[in-house]
Amino acid sequence: MKFGTSGLRGLSEDLKGRASALYATAFGRYLLDSRRAQPGDLILVGRDFRDSSPEMAENCVDALAGLGFRTADCGTVPTPALALYGLQERAACLMITGSHIPADRNGIKFYRPDGEIDKDDEAAITAAAAELDRAGFSFTPGAKTAPDRSEECRSLFVQRNGGLLENGALAGLTIGVYQHSTVARDLLVELLEQYGAKVIAFGRSETFIPVDTEAVSEETIAILKNAAKQYGLDAIVSADGDGDRPLVADESGQPLRGDLLGLITANFLDAEVVVTPVTSNSGIESAGNFRVIRTRVGSPFVIAGMQDARTAGSDGVAGFEANGGVLTASDFSVHGQPLRALPTRDCFLPILATLSLAASTKQPLSALVATYRLPVAAADRLENFPIETSARLMAYLRAGPENLAAFLRSIGEVDAISDIDGLRVTLKDRRIIHFRPSGNAPEMRCYVESETEAAAAGLLADGLAGIRQWAAAH
């Protein structure tokens, strides 16, 4: 088990057993020891649609009850809905989800009563789990029943999103909702219809389908393109497994970049400060009336950057990641309605902001994208790429300029390097290539930017080929 860019991750078979109870107990003890909670306090538990999630949730409920906490079952809800409800109730939360990673893996996202845990919290929980493990932690499932709070959780989130746009803001649009196995699937249909859109739901699955909104698979793109053609859609929306990363595709079924969705949302909110990882598009700095702060990849780093901006006196602080998840550290006013800060990733705000812009400008999404004139960005990953191999590759690339130059010899000459997270290389012809091991899974990621789609696709293919060749030789 290890914490990645957002939450704990591990194999489903391991987490269905002792491991989920171990980490839930470690989290509960951390809350008690840090005086962030006390026995008798409420802890909320939500989950995604993975086969392993119900059993993990039951284990966590049993473990927390054993420490004297009250628990409540929020059911299969989006992570931002659970987080919002936790903030309202001043309750800690556990979201059982592996987000976008394959179904043979799962995870847990932890929230303190005041919001998402940070890296210091992760270290403390990891240390507590190690101490419990050394002491011979044992766990016998008790199948305790937690009261159902799913409707209260859901209703609060619908209320939040139901005030983001004006009545009938999406009238005239035909929007597809690729439902697959995301917990956001029914809420998306409900909200889009509420705003006047004609909604066509498709692709619903009772088997979990991993959808990575940062590196959309060719299989998923084919599904989106077929649906766009079949139903004559103006747009398609979806999300990852736990509904904190948006997927928006244009009228042809071509997905929009997540960082573009974040940029559109920052402008929608009239943000003063935007916090985003180094992997987001390099053109963001000149695409809005806001100051940009760059961080490492992962919501804890974005949240820390937003908190630093707030501490320094900034207002109107928002953040987003390259996967499209939007976070807010400030309260905003949208159409005269208050929007409470929600410093965790959310897929609904960027989806609604983007569709609203398309409707108000009466432009197809493809034309809207073109108006931003950002460098063309692309990203992909090599799955089942051993973590040890990723570590060796990154050590080799960082060992000296001659190693990096040799690795990139067939691609281009190095002009500048950023080592904030992974290795981001600006080439002398101004193209960008970025190598970064995943923080959640055995995957090696590659991000690129270039002037045209063809050039970006070629650079991405060359980068991935270089990784494969190096791994084969070493």
Short mmCIF file of C-alpha atoms in Angstrom, two decimals:
data_model
loop_
_atom_site.label_atom_id
_atom_site.label_comp_id
_atom_site.label_asym_id
_atom_site.label_seq_id
_atom_site.Cartn_x
_atom_site.Cartn_y
_atom_site.Cartn_z
CA MET A 1 0.00 0.00 0.00
CA LYS A 2 1.19 3.53 -0.71
CA PHE A 3 -0.16 7.04 -1.09
CA GLY A 4 -0.03 8.39 -4.62
CA THR A 5 -0.99 11.74 -6.09
CA SER A 6 -4.41 11.50 -4.42
CA GLY A 7 -5.17 8.83 -1.84
CA LEU A 8 -4.00 5.39 -0.85
CA ARG A 9 -3.67 2.78 -3.59
CA GLY A 10 -3.17 -0.97 -3.67
CA LEU A 11 -4.40 -4.26 -5.10
CA SER A 12 -8.12 -4.86 -4.61
CA GLU A 13 -7.57 -8.33 -3.17
CA ASP A 14 -5.30 -6.91 -0.47
CA LEU A 15 -7.55 -3.98 0.35
CA LYS A 16 -10.66 -6.15 0.66
CA GLY A 17 -9.04 -7.80 3.65
CA ARG A 18 -6.97 -6.59 6.57
CA ALA A 19 -5.32 -3.66 4.76
CA SER A 20 -8.42 -1.45 4.49
CA ALA A 21 -9.20 -1.94 8.17
CA LEU A 22 -5.56 -1.29 9.07
CA TYR A 23 -5.48 2.07 7.29
CA ALA A 24 -8.95 3.08 8.50
CA THR A 25 -7.78 2.37 12.05
CA ALA A 26 -4.57 4.33 11.44
CA PHE A 27 -6.62 7.26 10.12
CA GLY A 28 -8.99 7.12 13.10
CA ARG A 29 -6.12 7.04 15.56
CA TYR A 30 -4.47 9.94 13.79
CA LEU A 31 -7.67 11.97 14.10
CA LEU A 32 -7.84 11.18 17.81
CA ASP A 33 -4.14 11.77 18.53
CA SER A 34 -4.12 15.08 16.64
CA ARG A 35 -7.35 16.12 18.39
CA ARG A 36 -9.06 16.68 15.06
CA ALA A 37 -11.80 14.36 16.32
CA GLN A 38 -12.89 12.57 19.44
CA PRO A 39 -14.77 9.35 20.22
CA GLY A 40 -18.41 9.67 19.27
CA ASP A 41 -17.72 11.99 16.33
CA LEU A 42 -19.23 11.21 12.95
CA ILE A 43 -17.21 9.82 10.03
CA LEU A 44 -18.80 9.54 6.57
CA VAL A 45 -18.02 6.70 4.16
CA GLY A 46 -18.67 6.71 0.42
CA ARG A 47 -17.60 4.40 -2.40
CA ASP A 48 -17.40 3.88 -6.16
CA PHE A 49 -18.83 1.02 -8.24
CA ARG A 50 -15.82 -1.34 -8.15
CA ASP A 51 -16.63 -4.87 -7.07
CA SER A 52 -14.21 -4.59 -4.15
CA SER A 53 -15.54 -1.26 -2.81
CA PRO A 54 -18.55 -2.50 -0.74
CA GLU A 55 -16.43 -4.96 1.24
CA MET A 56 -13.74 -2.34 1.81
CA ALA A 57 -16.35 0.13 3.01
CA GLU A 58 -17.74 -2.41 5.48
CA ASN A 59 -14.24 -3.10 6.81
CA CYS A 60 -13.61 0.62 7.30
CA VAL A 61 -16.95 1.08 9.10
CA ASP A 62 -16.13 -1.82 11.45
CA ALA A 63 -12.64 -0.50 12.14
CA LEU A 64 -13.83 3.04 12.89
CA ALA A 65 -16.69 1.81 15.07
CA GLY A 66 -14.07 -0.12 17.03
CA LEU A 67 -12.40 3.18 17.89
CA GLY A 68 -15.66 4.65 19.16
CA PHE A 69 -16.64 6.71 16.13
CA ARG A 70 -20.16 7.00 14.74
CA THR A 71 -20.29 6.22 11.03
CA ALA A 72 -22.71 7.00 8.23
CA ASP A 73 -23.02 5.35 4.81
CA CYS A 74 -23.21 7.87 1.96
CA GLY A 75 -23.39 5.14 -0.68
CA THR A 76 -22.12 5.47 -4.23
CA VAL A 77 -21.64 9.23 -4.54
CA PRO A 78 -19.06 11.44 -6.29
CA THR A 79 -16.04 12.24 -4.16
CA PRO A 80 -16.73 16.02 -4.27
CA ALA A 81 -20.27 15.37 -3.00
CA LEU A 82 -18.92 13.40 -0.05
CA ALA A 83 -16.29 16.07 0.66
CA LEU A 84 -18.89 18.86 0.55
CA TYR A 85 -21.17 16.98 2.93
CA GLY A 86 -18.23 16.35 5.24
CA LEU A 87 -17.43 20.07 5.35
CA GLN A 88 -21.04 20.90 6.17
CA GLU A 89 -21.24 18.28 8.93
CA ARG A 90 -17.69 18.96 10.17
CA ALA A 91 -17.13 15.23 9.75
CA ALA A 92 -14.12 13.28 8.56
CA CYS A 93 -14.68 11.16 5.44
CA LEU A 94 -13.37 8.08 3.68
CA MET A 95 -14.04 7.60 -0.03
CA ILE A 96 -13.43 4.04 -1.19
CA THR A 97 -12.19 4.45 -4.75
CA GLY A 98 -9.35 3.73 -7.12
CA SER A 99 -10.43 6.66 -9.29
CA HIS A 100 -9.33 5.94 -12.87
CA ILE A 101 -7.00 2.96 -12.32
CA PRO A 102 -7.91 -0.63 -13.37
CA ALA A 103 -10.49 -2.64 -11.45
CA ASP A 104 -7.92 -5.01 -9.98
CA ARG A 105 -6.75 -2.04 -7.89
CA ASN A 106 -8.57 0.18 -5.46
CA GLY A 107 -7.88 2.81 -2.85
CA ILE A 108 -9.07 5.12 -0.11
CA LYS A 109 -9.24 8.92 -0.09
CA PHE A 110 -9.18 10.49 3.36
CA TYR A 111 -10.72 13.77 4.52
CA ARG A 112 -10.30 15.52 7.84
CA PRO A 113 -13.32 17.39 9.23
CA ASP A 114 -11.88 20.53 7.60
CA GLY A 115 -11.06 18.99 4.22
CA GLU A 116 -8.74 16.75 2.22
CA ILE A 117 -5.64 15.45 4.00
CA ASP A 118 -2.22 16.83 3.08
CA LYS A 119 1.20 15.24 2.67
CA ASP A 120 2.01 15.62 6.38
CA ASP A 121 -1.23 13.82 7.20
CA GLU A 122 -0.33 11.07 4.73
CA ALA A 123 3.04 10.58 6.46
CA ALA A 124 1.38 10.43 9.88
CA ILE A 125 -1.24 7.90 8.72
CA THR A 126 1.46 5.79 7.05
CA ALA A 127 3.50 5.82 10.27
CA ALA A 128 0.45 4.88 12.35
CA ALA A 129 -0.35 2.00 9.99
CA ALA A 130 3.25 0.74 10.20
CA GLU A 131 3.11 0.86 13.99
CA LEU A 132 -0.16 -1.07 14.05
CA ASP A 133 1.30 -3.63 11.64
CA ARG A 134 4.39 -4.15 13.80
CA ALA A 135 2.16 -4.63 16.83
CA GLY A 136 0.38 -7.50 15.03
CA PHE A 137 -2.84 -5.72 14.08
CA SER A 138 -5.62 -8.22 13.55
CA PHE A 139 -9.10 -7.64 12.22
CA THR A 140 -12.27 -9.68 12.22
CA PRO A 141 -15.10 -8.23 10.12
CA GLY A 142 -18.16 -7.50 12.20
CA ALA A 143 -20.50 -6.29 9.46
CA LYS A 144 -21.69 -3.32 11.48
CA THR A 145 -24.47 -1.36 9.80
CA ALA A 146 -23.99 2.37 9.32
CA PRO A 147 -27.04 4.66 9.01
CA ASP A 148 -27.80 5.68 5.42
CA ARG A 149 -27.05 9.35 4.70
CA SER A 150 -26.80 8.98 0.91
CA GLU A 151 -29.84 11.13 0.12
CA GLU A 152 -28.70 14.02 2.33
CA CYS A 153 -25.25 13.89 0.73
CA ARG A 154 -26.67 13.78 -2.78
CA SER A 155 -29.22 16.54 -2.18
CA LEU A 156 -26.60 18.98 -0.87
CA PHE A 157 -24.49 18.47 -3.98
CA VAL A 158 -27.46 18.89 -6.33
CA GLN A 159 -28.34 22.12 -4.52
CA ARG A 160 -24.78 23.42 -4.98
CA ASN A 161 -24.65 22.67 -8.70
CA GLY A 162 -28.25 23.66 -9.33
CA GLY A 163 -27.36 27.30 -8.67
CA LEU A 164 -24.28 27.56 -10.90
CA LEU A 165 -26.08 28.51 -14.12
CA GLU A 166 -29.13 30.54 -15.00
CA ASN A 167 -32.41 28.73 -15.66
CA GLY A 168 -32.47 27.24 -19.14
CA ALA A 169 -28.79 28.01 -19.67
CA LEU A 170 -28.27 24.82 -21.71
CA ALA A 171 -31.53 24.89 -23.66
CA GLY A 172 -31.02 23.97 -27.31
CA LEU A 173 -28.02 21.71 -26.64
CA THR A 174 -28.14 17.95 -27.14
CA ILE A 175 -25.63 16.48 -24.73
CA GLY A 176 -24.55 12.87 -24.44
CA VAL A 177 -23.64 11.43 -21.05
CA TYR A 178 -21.24 8.51 -21.30
CA GLN A 179 -22.34 6.78 -18.14
CA HIS A 180 -20.06 3.68 -18.03
CA SER A 181 -19.39 3.01 -14.31
CA THR A 182 -18.84 6.49 -12.90
CA VAL A 183 -20.73 7.40 -9.74
CA ALA A 184 -21.46 10.76 -11.39
CA ARG A 185 -23.59 9.22 -14.14
CA ASP A 186 -27.11 9.82 -12.82
CA LEU A 187 -26.39 13.23 -11.28
CA LEU A 188 -24.97 14.45 -14.60
CA VAL A 189 -28.18 13.53 -16.40
CA GLU A 190 -30.33 15.16 -13.72
CA LEU A 191 -28.40 18.44 -13.66
CA LEU A 192 -28.08 18.82 -17.43
CA GLU A 193 -31.81 18.24 -17.87
CA GLN A 194 -32.48 20.72 -15.08
CA TYR A 195 -30.68 23.38 -17.12
CA GLY A 196 -32.76 22.65 -20.21
CA ALA A 197 -30.46 20.39 -22.22
CA LYS A 198 -31.71 17.41 -24.16
CA VAL A 199 -29.74 14.53 -22.65
CA ILE A 200 -28.95 11.19 -24.24
CA ALA A 201 -27.41 8.71 -21.81
CA PHE A 202 -25.39 5.83 -23.26
CA GLY A 203 -22.78 3.24 -22.40
CA ARG A 204 -24.02 2.39 -18.90
CA SER A 205 -22.10 -0.56 -17.48
CA GLU A 206 -22.57 -2.77 -14.43
CA THR A 207 -18.93 -3.83 -14.77
CA PHE A 208 -16.32 -1.29 -13.69
CA ILE A 209 -14.61 0.49 -16.60
CA PRO A 210 -11.52 2.58 -15.80
CA VAL A 211 -11.61 5.94 -17.60
CA ASP A 212 -8.54 8.17 -17.33
CA THR A 213 -9.56 11.71 -18.29
CA GLU A 214 -5.93 12.84 -18.55
CA ALA A 215 -4.95 10.18 -21.06
CA VAL A 216 -8.19 9.11 -22.74
CA SER A 217 -7.78 5.69 -24.34
CA GLU A 218 -8.32 5.08 -28.04
CA GLU A 219 -11.11 2.67 -27.09
CA THR A 220 -12.93 5.36 -25.13
CA ILE A 221 -12.45 7.93 -27.90
CA ALA A 222 -13.96 5.47 -30.39
CA ILE A 223 -17.02 5.09 -28.14
CA LEU A 224 -17.40 8.87 -27.91
CA LYS A 225 -17.00 9.43 -31.65
CA ASN A 226 -19.53 6.72 -32.49
CA ALA A 227 -22.06 8.22 -30.07
CA ALA A 228 -21.51 11.77 -31.38
CA LYS A 229 -22.25 10.58 -34.91
CA GLN A 230 -25.13 8.29 -33.99
CA TYR A 231 -27.04 10.80 -31.86
CA GLY A 232 -26.01 14.13 -33.46
CA LEU A 233 -24.60 15.47 -30.19
CA ASP A 234 -23.36 18.97 -29.43
CA ALA A 235 -21.14 17.64 -26.65
CA ILE A 236 -20.46 14.54 -24.55
CA VAL A 237 -19.66 14.56 -20.84
CA SER A 238 -18.48 11.92 -18.43
CA ALA A 239 -16.11 11.46 -15.50
CA ASP A 240 -13.68 9.02 -13.94
CA GLY A 241 -14.81 6.34 -11.48
CA ASP A 242 -15.35 8.59 -8.46
CA GLY A 243 -16.52 11.69 -10.30
CA ASP A 244 -13.75 14.13 -9.43
CA ARG A 245 -12.19 14.32 -12.92
CA PRO A 246 -14.31 15.56 -15.84
CA LEU A 247 -14.39 14.34 -19.41
CA VAL A 248 -15.86 16.70 -22.02
CA ALA A 249 -15.82 15.90 -25.74
CA ASP A 250 -16.81 18.17 -28.61
CA GLU A 251 -19.48 17.61 -31.27
CA SER A 252 -17.26 15.08 -33.06
CA GLY A 253 -16.51 13.09 -29.90
CA GLN A 254 -12.96 14.46 -29.56
CA PRO A 255 -12.09 14.97 -25.87
CA LEU A 256 -11.02 18.41 -24.68
CA ARG A 257 -7.87 18.69 -22.63
CA GLY A 258 -8.49 18.73 -18.89
CA ASP A 259 -6.33 21.81 -18.34
CA LEU A 260 -8.41 23.68 -20.93
CA LEU A 261 -11.53 22.79 -18.93
CA GLY A 262 -9.76 24.16 -15.85
CA LEU A 263 -8.82 27.33 -17.69
CA ILE A 264 -12.40 27.86 -18.87
CA THR A 265 -13.59 27.36 -15.29
CA ALA A 266 -11.06 29.82 -13.87
CA ASN A 267 -12.39 32.45 -16.28
CA PHE A 268 -15.99 31.43 -15.48
CA LEU A 269 -15.26 32.09 -11.78
CA ASP A 270 -13.28 35.26 -12.53
CA ALA A 271 -10.46 33.83 -10.41
CA GLU A 272 -7.62 36.09 -9.27
CA VAL A 273 -5.12 33.29 -8.58
CA VAL A 274 -4.88 29.91 -10.31
CA VAL A 275 -2.84 27.05 -8.87
CA THR A 276 -2.03 24.23 -11.26
CA PRO A 277 0.68 21.56 -11.65
CA VAL A 278 3.66 21.85 -13.95
CA THR A 279 2.01 19.34 -16.31
CA SER A 280 -0.77 21.76 -17.24
CA ASN A 281 -0.45 23.64 -20.54
CA SER A 282 2.34 26.22 -20.67
CA GLY A 283 0.00 28.71 -22.36
CA ILE A 284 -2.23 29.12 -19.29
CA GLU A 285 -0.22 32.03 -17.91
CA SER A 286 -1.25 34.26 -20.82
CA ALA A 287 -4.83 33.00 -21.19
CA GLY A 288 -6.62 34.84 -18.39
CA ASN A 289 -6.57 37.76 -15.97
CA PHE A 290 -5.11 35.79 -13.09
CA ARG A 291 -1.77 34.99 -11.49
CA VAL A 292 -0.57 31.40 -11.95
CA ILE A 293 1.24 29.31 -9.35
CA ARG A 294 2.79 26.01 -10.51
CA THR A 295 3.09 22.94 -8.27
CA ARG A 296 3.96 19.27 -8.33
CA VAL A 297 1.32 16.84 -9.60
CA GLY A 298 -1.39 15.81 -7.17
CA SER A 299 -4.29 17.47 -5.38
CA PRO A 300 -2.40 17.77 -2.04
CA PHE A 301 0.18 19.99 -3.74
CA VAL A 302 -2.47 22.09 -5.47
CA ILE A 303 -4.34 22.47 -2.18
CA ALA A 304 -1.13 23.50 -0.41
CA GLY A 305 -0.46 26.08 -3.12
CA MET A 306 -3.98 27.46 -2.78
CA GLN A 307 -3.65 27.64 1.00
CA ASP A 308 -0.35 29.51 0.66
CA ALA A 309 -2.01 32.00 -1.68
CA ARG A 310 -4.87 32.51 0.77
CA THR A 311 -2.44 32.93 3.67
CA ALA A 312 -0.59 35.56 1.65
CA GLY A 313 -3.83 37.54 1.39
CA SER A 314 -5.09 36.54 -2.05
CA ASP A 315 -8.79 36.13 -2.71
CA GLY A 316 -10.51 34.46 -5.64
CA VAL A 317 -8.20 31.44 -5.42
CA ALA A 318 -8.95 28.38 -7.56
CA GLY A 319 -6.92 25.46 -8.81
CA PHE A 320 -7.09 22.70 -11.37
CA GLU A 321 -5.09 19.75 -12.58
CA ALA A 322 -4.28 18.52 -16.08
CA ASN A 323 -6.96 15.87 -15.58
CA GLY A 324 -9.56 18.66 -15.42
CA GLY A 325 -10.50 18.38 -11.74
CA VAL A 326 -11.20 21.87 -10.34
CA LEU A 327 -10.70 22.95 -6.73
CA THR A 328 -11.67 26.19 -4.99
CA ALA A 329 -10.03 27.66 -1.90
CA SER A 330 -12.14 30.85 -1.85
CA ASP A 331 -15.85 31.43 -1.80
CA PHE A 332 -17.00 32.76 -5.18
CA SER A 333 -20.13 34.49 -6.41
CA VAL A 334 -21.64 33.04 -9.59
CA HIS A 335 -24.63 34.82 -11.14
CA GLY A 336 -25.16 36.50 -7.80
CA GLN A 337 -25.29 33.17 -5.97
CA PRO A 338 -22.65 32.18 -3.38
CA LEU A 339 -20.45 29.21 -4.23
CA ARG A 340 -18.76 27.81 -1.14
CA ALA A 341 -15.10 26.86 -1.32
CA LEU A 342 -14.59 23.18 -2.07
CA PRO A 343 -10.85 22.43 -1.93
CA THR A 344 -11.02 19.00 -3.51
CA ARG A 345 -11.26 17.94 -7.15
CA ASP A 346 -14.70 18.30 -8.72
CA CYS A 347 -15.87 17.28 -12.20
CA PHE A 348 -19.24 19.06 -12.15
CA LEU A 349 -18.07 22.68 -11.99
CA PRO A 350 -15.81 22.45 -15.09
CA ILE A 351 -18.42 20.50 -17.05
CA LEU A 352 -21.12 23.08 -16.37
CA ALA A 353 -18.77 26.04 -16.93
CA THR A 354 -17.66 24.69 -20.32
CA LEU A 355 -21.14 23.82 -21.55
CA SER A 356 -22.42 27.20 -20.38
CA LEU A 357 -19.73 28.99 -22.39
CA ALA A 358 -20.60 27.00 -25.50
CA ALA A 359 -24.29 27.77 -25.07
CA SER A 360 -23.84 31.48 -24.37
CA THR A 361 -21.43 32.05 -27.29
CA LYS A 362 -23.44 29.77 -29.59
CA GLN A 363 -20.22 28.19 -30.79
CA PRO A 364 -19.47 24.50 -31.33
CA LEU A 365 -17.02 23.25 -28.75
CA SER A 366 -14.41 22.61 -31.44
CA ALA A 367 -14.54 26.28 -32.48
CA LEU A 368 -14.45 27.39 -28.86
CA VAL A 369 -11.29 25.37 -28.26
CA ALA A 370 -9.60 27.02 -31.24
CA THR A 371 -10.15 30.52 -29.81
CA TYR A 372 -7.77 29.81 -26.91
CA ARG A 373 -4.75 29.32 -29.21
CA LEU A 374 -2.90 27.23 -26.63
CA PRO A 375 0.04 25.07 -27.60
CA VAL A 376 -1.24 21.65 -28.61
CA ALA A 377 -0.75 19.29 -25.69
CA ALA A 378 -0.98 15.52 -25.55
CA ALA A 379 -0.31 12.87 -22.94
CA ASP A 380 -0.28 9.12 -22.63
CA ARG A 381 1.11 6.41 -20.39
CA LEU A 382 2.73 3.01 -20.51
CA GLU A 383 0.68 0.73 -18.30
CA ASN A 384 2.08 -2.15 -16.26
CA PHE A 385 5.43 -0.37 -16.27
CA PRO A 386 7.32 -1.53 -13.14
CA ILE A 387 7.86 1.18 -10.54
CA GLU A 388 11.47 0.05 -10.18
CA THR A 389 12.08 0.57 -13.90
CA SER A 390 10.55 4.05 -13.74
CA ALA A 391 12.86 4.91 -10.84
CA ARG A 392 15.93 3.67 -12.73
CA LEU A 393 14.96 5.64 -15.84
CA MET A 394 14.45 8.87 -13.91
CA ALA A 395 17.75 8.38 -12.06
CA TYR A 396 19.50 7.87 -15.41
CA LEU A 397 17.97 10.99 -16.97
CA ARG A 398 18.89 13.08 -13.93
CA ALA A 399 22.42 11.71 -13.61
CA GLY A 400 23.91 14.21 -16.04
CA PRO A 401 23.25 16.29 -19.16
CA GLU A 402 25.00 13.75 -21.34
CA ASN A 403 22.49 11.03 -20.37
CA LEU A 404 19.51 13.24 -21.12
CA ALA A 405 21.04 14.39 -24.40
CA ALA A 406 21.68 10.79 -25.44
CA PHE A 407 18.11 9.75 -24.56
CA LEU A 408 16.68 12.64 -26.61
CA ARG A 409 19.19 12.50 -29.47
CA SER A 410 16.62 11.40 -32.04
CA ILE A 411 13.99 13.82 -30.67
CA GLY A 412 15.68 17.19 -30.21
CA GLU A 413 18.26 19.30 -28.37
CA VAL A 414 17.73 20.32 -24.75
CA ASP A 415 17.25 24.02 -24.05
CA ALA A 416 15.86 24.09 -20.48
CA ILE A 417 14.86 21.65 -17.73
CA SER A 418 12.28 21.78 -14.92
CA ASP A 419 12.55 19.18 -12.16
CA ILE A 420 9.49 20.21 -10.13
CA ASP A 421 7.83 16.83 -10.72
CA GLY A 422 9.37 14.32 -13.08
CA LEU A 423 11.59 15.85 -15.76
CA ARG A 424 10.09 18.52 -18.03
CA VAL A 425 12.34 19.39 -20.95
CA THR A 426 11.97 22.39 -23.24
CA LEU A 427 13.71 21.68 -26.54
CA LYS A 428 15.52 24.32 -28.58
CA ASP A 429 12.66 24.37 -31.11
CA ARG A 430 10.30 25.25 -28.15
CA ARG A 431 8.58 21.86 -28.08
CA ILE A 432 8.13 20.40 -24.60
CA ILE A 433 8.45 16.78 -23.48
CA HIS A 434 7.88 15.70 -19.89
CA PHE A 435 8.61 12.30 -18.33
CA ARG A 436 6.95 11.40 -15.04
CA PRO A 437 6.23 8.13 -13.21
CA SER A 438 2.63 7.84 -11.99
CA GLY A 439 2.14 8.38 -8.29
CA ASN A 440 -0.80 5.95 -8.15
CA ALA A 441 0.04 2.92 -10.26
CA PRO A 442 2.82 1.10 -12.13
CA GLU A 443 2.67 3.48 -15.08
CA MET A 444 5.11 5.76 -16.84
CA ARG A 445 3.57 8.97 -18.18
CA CYS A 446 4.70 11.24 -20.98
CA TYR A 447 3.35 14.74 -21.64
CA VAL A 448 4.19 16.86 -24.68
CA GLU A 449 3.45 20.24 -26.24
CA SER A 450 3.97 21.39 -29.80
CA GLU A 451 2.52 23.78 -32.38
CA THR A 452 0.24 21.33 -34.21
CA GLU A 453 -1.70 18.18 -33.40
CA ALA A 454 0.43 16.15 -35.79
CA ALA A 455 3.66 17.42 -34.24
CA ALA A 456 2.39 16.75 -30.71
CA ALA A 457 1.28 13.23 -31.66
CA GLY A 458 4.65 12.54 -33.24
CA LEU A 459 6.57 13.85 -30.24
CA LEU A 460 4.42 11.78 -27.88
CA ALA A 461 4.97 8.63 -29.94
CA ASP A 462 8.73 9.28 -29.99
CA GLY A 463 8.80 9.85 -26.25
CA LEU A 464 6.93 6.65 -25.44
CA ALA A 465 9.08 4.69 -27.90
CA GLY A 466 12.19 6.05 -26.22
CA ILE A 467 10.94 4.88 -22.83
CA ARG A 468 10.21 1.39 -24.16
CA GLN A 469 13.59 1.11 -25.86
CA TRP A 470 15.47 2.23 -22.77
CA ALA A 471 13.54 -0.21 -20.54
CA ALA A 472 14.25 -3.08 -22.95
CA ALA A 473 17.97 -2.29 -22.92
CA HIS A 474 18.22 -1.86 -19.18
#
